[in-house]
mmCIF file of C-alpha atoms in Angstrom:
data_model
loop_
_atom_site.group_PDB
_atom_site.id
_atom_site.type_symbol
_atom_site.label_atom_id
_atom_site.label_comp_id
_atom_site.label_asym_id
_atom_site.label_seq_id
_atom_site.Cartn_x
_atom_site.Cartn_y
_atom_site.Cartn_z
ATOM 1 C CA GLY Y 1 0.114 -0.033 0.323
ATOM 2 C CA GLU Y 2 1.207 3.748 -0.634
ATOM 3 C CA ARG Y 3 0.380 7.079 -0.660
ATOM 4 C CA ARG Y 4 2.143 9.280 -2.321
ATOM 5 C CA LEU Y 5 5.304 7.083 -2.971
ATOM 6 C CA GLU Y 6 4.641 6.879 1.125
ATOM 7 C CA HIS Y 7 4.458 2.984 2.602
ATOM 8 C CA ILE Y 8 0.991 2.302 4.084
ATOM 9 C CA GLU Y 9 1.216 1.534 8.147
ATOM 10 C CA GLY Y 10 -0.174 -1.925 8.701
ATOM 11 C CA PHE Y 11 0.548 -3.324 5.275
ATOM 12 C CA ASP Y 12 3.448 -5.106 4.248
ATOM 13 C CA PHE Y 13 5.088 -3.574 0.903
ATOM 14 C CA GLY Y 14 4.970 -0.461 0.172
ATOM 15 C CA ASN Y 15 4.861 1.403 -3.716
ATOM 16 C CA SER Y 16 8.102 -0.979 -5.487
ATOM 17 C CA PRO Y 17 6.578 -3.556 -8.067
ATOM 18 C CA ARG Y 18 10.134 -5.354 -6.863
ATOM 19 C CA GLU Y 19 8.986 -5.662 -3.593
ATOM 20 C CA VAL Y 20 5.980 -8.333 -4.708
ATOM 21 C CA ALA Y 21 7.962 -10.528 -7.558
ATOM 22 C CA GLU Y 22 8.891 -12.783 -5.685
ATOM 23 C CA PRO Y 23 7.014 -15.738 -5.342
ATOM 24 C CA PRO Y 24 3.269 -14.833 -2.729
ATOM 25 C CA ARG Y 25 3.341 -15.935 0.568
ATOM 26 C CA ALA Y 26 -0.442 -15.933 1.028
ATOM 27 C CA PRO Y 27 -3.243 -16.469 -1.603
ATOM 28 C CA THR Y 28 -4.479 -13.097 -1.162
ATOM 29 C CA LEU Y 29 -2.814 -10.040 -1.758
ATOM 30 C CA VAL Y 30 -4.760 -6.440 -0.940
ATOM 31 C CA LEU Y 31 -2.497 -3.623 -2.471
ATOM 32 C CA THR Y 32 -4.097 0.063 -2.797
ATOM 33 C CA THR Y 33 -2.743 2.163 -4.528
ATOM 34 C CA THR Y 34 -2.740 6.257 -4.981
ATOM 35 C CA ASN Y 35 -4.517 6.065 -8.573
ATOM 36 C CA GLY Y 36 -4.722 2.781 -9.912
ATOM 37 C CA THR Y 37 -6.856 1.381 -7.663
ATOM 38 C CA ARG Y 38 -10.141 4.272 -8.478
ATOM 39 C CA LEU Y 39 -8.702 3.369 -12.295
ATOM 40 C CA LEU Y 40 -9.451 0.060 -12.046
ATOM 41 C CA VAL Y 41 -13.134 0.351 -9.661
ATOM 42 C CA ASP Y 42 -14.312 2.455 -12.911
ATOM 43 C CA ALA Y 43 -13.229 1.116 -15.354
ATOM 44 C CA ALA Y 44 -15.152 -2.752 -13.929
ATOM 45 C CA SER Y 45 -18.591 -0.915 -13.235
ATOM 46 C CA ARG Y 46 -17.831 -0.272 -16.848
ATOM 47 C CA PHE Y 47 -16.051 -2.821 -18.614
ATOM 48 C CA GLU Y 48 -16.830 -6.066 -19.737
ATOM 49 C CA HIS Y 49 -14.126 -7.709 -19.371
ATOM 50 C CA VAL Y 50 -10.645 -5.302 -16.994
ATOM 51 C CA TYR Y 51 -7.680 -6.679 -17.515
ATOM 52 C CA VAL Y 52 -4.393 -5.722 -15.709
ATOM 53 C CA GLY Y 53 -1.581 -4.588 -18.163
ATOM 54 C CA SER Y 54 2.236 -2.506 -17.722
ATOM 55 C CA LEU Y 55 5.671 -2.969 -20.311
ATOM 56 C CA LEU Y 56 6.465 -6.121 -18.481
ATOM 57 C CA ASN Y 57 2.679 -8.338 -20.138
ATOM 58 C CA LEU Y 58 2.556 -5.802 -22.523
ATOM 59 C CA GLN Y 59 1.646 -8.876 -25.681
ATOM 60 C CA ALA Y 60 0.001 -11.184 -22.696
ATOM 61 C CA VAL Y 61 -2.392 -7.959 -22.005
ATOM 62 C CA ALA Y 62 -2.620 -6.692 -25.020
ATOM 63 C CA GLU Y 63 -4.086 -10.760 -26.958
ATOM 64 C CA ALA Y 64 -5.743 -11.540 -24.331
ATOM 65 C CA ALA Y 65 -7.927 -7.517 -25.122
ATOM 66 C CA ARG Y 66 -7.875 -8.144 -28.649
ATOM 67 C CA SER Y 67 -9.459 -11.953 -27.798
ATOM 68 C CA HIS Y 68 -12.687 -10.940 -26.881
ATOM 69 C CA GLY Y 69 -13.428 -9.467 -30.569
ATOM 70 C CA GLU Y 70 -14.851 -6.318 -29.486
ATOM 71 C CA ASP Y 71 -13.579 -2.359 -28.904
ATOM 72 C CA VAL Y 72 -10.954 -1.648 -26.547
ATOM 73 C CA ALA Y 73 -10.200 0.712 -24.345
ATOM 74 C CA VAL Y 74 -7.050 1.565 -22.636
ATOM 75 C CA LEU Y 75 -6.456 3.932 -19.701
ATOM 76 C CA CYS Y 76 -4.666 5.204 -17.814
ATOM 77 C CA ALA Y 77 -4.567 6.559 -13.388
ATOM 78 C CA GLY Y 78 -2.449 9.220 -14.084
ATOM 79 C CA VAL Y 79 -1.275 10.951 -11.654
ATOM 80 C CA LEU Y 80 -3.915 13.033 -9.145
ATOM 81 C CA GLY Y 81 -6.435 13.194 -12.158
ATOM 82 C CA GLU Y 82 -4.156 14.321 -14.209
ATOM 83 C CA LEU Y 83 -1.901 13.106 -17.181
ATOM 84 C CA ALA Y 84 1.299 11.340 -16.114
ATOM 85 C CA LEU Y 85 3.660 10.540 -19.333
ATOM 86 C CA ASP Y 86 4.659 6.770 -18.794
ATOM 87 C CA ASP Y 87 0.662 5.889 -18.143
ATOM 88 C CA ALA Y 88 0.329 7.037 -21.700
ATOM 89 C CA TYR Y 89 3.906 5.813 -23.160
ATOM 90 C CA CYS Y 90 2.972 2.485 -21.327
ATOM 91 C CA ALA Y 91 -0.819 2.670 -22.968
ATOM 92 C CA GLY Y 92 0.636 3.879 -25.965
ATOM 93 C CA ARG Y 93 2.609 0.645 -26.588
ATOM 94 C CA ILE Y 94 -0.496 -1.221 -25.089
ATOM 95 C CA ALA Y 95 -2.781 0.866 -27.346
ATOM 96 C CA GLU Y 96 0.091 -0.340 -30.956
ATOM 97 C CA ALA Y 97 -0.409 -3.965 -30.124
ATOM 98 C CA LEU Y 98 -3.680 -3.991 -30.596
ATOM 99 C CA GLY Y 99 -3.726 -2.897 -33.938
ATOM 100 C CA GLY Y 100 -6.749 -1.769 -35.692
ATOM 101 C CA ASP Y 101 -9.107 1.502 -36.110
ATOM 102 C CA THR Y 102 -8.083 3.984 -33.112
ATOM 103 C CA THR Y 103 -9.842 6.707 -31.522
ATOM 104 C CA ASP Y 104 -7.691 9.969 -30.839
ATOM 105 C CA SER Y 105 -6.057 9.798 -27.898
ATOM 106 C CA ALA Y 106 -4.704 6.211 -28.379
ATOM 107 C CA THR Y 107 -3.275 7.623 -31.538
ATOM 108 C CA ALA Y 108 -1.909 10.079 -29.594
ATOM 109 C CA ALA Y 109 -0.482 7.790 -27.393
ATOM 110 C CA ILE Y 110 1.173 5.751 -30.390
ATOM 111 C CA ARG Y 111 3.213 8.661 -31.316
ATOM 112 C CA LEU Y 112 4.301 10.583 -27.948
ATOM 113 C CA ALA Y 113 5.260 6.148 -27.295
ATOM 114 C CA ARG Y 114 7.286 6.197 -30.861
ATOM 115 C CA SER Y 115 9.081 9.529 -29.771
ATOM 116 C CA TYR Y 116 11.416 8.043 -27.047
ATOM 117 C CA ALA Y 117 13.657 5.841 -28.494
ATOM 118 C CA ASP Y 118 13.065 3.117 -25.462
ATOM 119 C CA ALA Y 119 11.048 2.687 -22.516
ATOM 120 C CA LEU Y 120 13.844 2.767 -20.190
ATOM 121 C CA GLU Y 121 14.159 6.267 -21.635
ATOM 122 C CA ALA Y 122 10.592 7.415 -21.519
ATOM 123 C CA LEU Y 123 9.565 5.840 -17.985
ATOM 124 C CA SER Y 124 13.106 7.321 -16.831
ATOM 125 C CA SER Y 125 11.865 11.626 -18.109
ATOM 126 C CA SER Y 126 8.271 11.093 -16.838
ATOM 127 C CA ARG Y 127 7.828 13.448 -13.204
ATOM 128 C CA SER Y 128 6.580 9.140 -11.983
ATOM 129 C CA GLY Y 129 10.419 9.315 -13.302
ATOM 130 C CA TRP Y 130 11.706 11.755 -11.486
ATOM 131 C CA ASN Y 131 9.410 11.089 -7.702
ATOM 132 C CA LEU Y 132 11.327 7.526 -8.115
ATOM 133 C CA ARG Y 133 14.569 9.186 -8.028
ATOM 134 C CA ARG Y 134 13.763 12.043 -5.196
ATOM 135 C CA HIS Y 135 12.868 8.991 -3.341
ATOM 136 C CA ASP Y 136 16.134 6.667 -4.174
ATOM 137 C CA MET Y 137 13.964 4.373 -6.525
ATOM 138 C CA GLN Y 138 16.042 4.578 -9.901
ATOM 139 C CA ASP Y 139 15.706 1.433 -10.171
ATOM 140 C CA ASP Y 140 12.032 0.930 -9.634
ATOM 141 C CA ILE Y 141 12.308 2.631 -13.103
ATOM 142 C CA GLU Y 142 14.849 0.052 -15.225
ATOM 143 C CA TRP Y 143 12.789 -2.781 -13.520
ATOM 144 C CA CYS Y 144 9.202 -1.162 -14.745
ATOM 145 C CA ALA Y 145 10.570 -0.561 -17.532
ATOM 146 C CA ARG Y 146 11.831 -4.648 -18.821
ATOM 147 C CA GLU Y 147 8.784 -6.064 -21.863
ATOM 148 C CA ASN Y 148 7.004 -8.854 -21.591
ATOM 149 C CA THR Y 149 8.543 -10.190 -19.300
ATOM 150 C CA LEU Y 150 5.291 -12.318 -17.434
ATOM 151 C CA THR Y 151 2.778 -14.257 -19.375
ATOM 152 C CA ALA Y 152 0.378 -13.616 -16.523
ATOM 153 C CA VAL Y 153 -2.579 -11.337 -16.983
ATOM 154 C CA PRO Y 154 -4.476 -9.969 -14.306
ATOM 155 C CA ARG Y 155 -8.073 -8.939 -14.375
ATOM 156 C CA PHE Y 156 -10.380 -7.924 -13.004
ATOM 157 C CA SER Y 157 -13.113 -11.099 -10.340
ATOM 158 C CA ARG Y 158 -15.483 -8.802 -8.792
ATOM 159 C CA LEU Y 159 -16.124 -5.764 -6.652
ATOM 160 C CA VAL Y 160 -15.796 -6.739 -3.144
ATOM 161 C CA GLY Y 161 -17.767 -3.544 -1.582
ATOM 162 C CA PRO Y 162 -15.658 -0.623 -2.359
ATOM 163 C CA ALA Y 163 -13.094 -2.572 -3.772
ATOM 164 C CA ALA Y 164 -11.923 -4.609 -6.676
ATOM 165 C CA GLU Y 165 -11.028 -7.978 -6.977
ATOM 166 C CA VAL Y 166 -8.511 -8.910 -9.163
ATOM 167 C CA SER Y 167 -7.454 -12.152 -10.301
ATOM 168 C CA CYS Y 168 -4.871 -14.271 -12.032
ATOM 169 C CA ALA Y 169 -3.169 -17.070 -12.960
ATOM 170 C CA PRO Y 170 0.507 -17.361 -12.905
ATOM 171 C CA GLY Y 171 2.389 -16.675 -16.164
#
């Protein structure tokens, strides 16, 4: 759990995705973030299929989304209601991997993604990257810039009170 990169008391892990890269210690993981949790709950109220994607599972999430043969919306959590460059870069990469006709926002995200030499440059250039470096968490930037290292695709399962439950087959 985190709020503005700060660990929430009572949670086993903080902001770093590397903290949860090890095999699970329990069958259930509770994740709460500043922006992503709200987006997931909102998306679950609007869409039948909701997946959680990143550069780490880029191709797998694109394949899962394409598998339904329906239009796909790629949403970004942003930061405190504003666009986050790292999210927009990732959205552009996912939109490009999806292929097909694109909306103006998807086209803009794809163009933004193409403007960087690679994911590390894009993530490092973002305000999120700056924040991570400021909190001595620069190793997370490189870790998150890895592509297609996971085949697992987290998927919204159900609402549990005000929270979204996400399940994921190992991959």
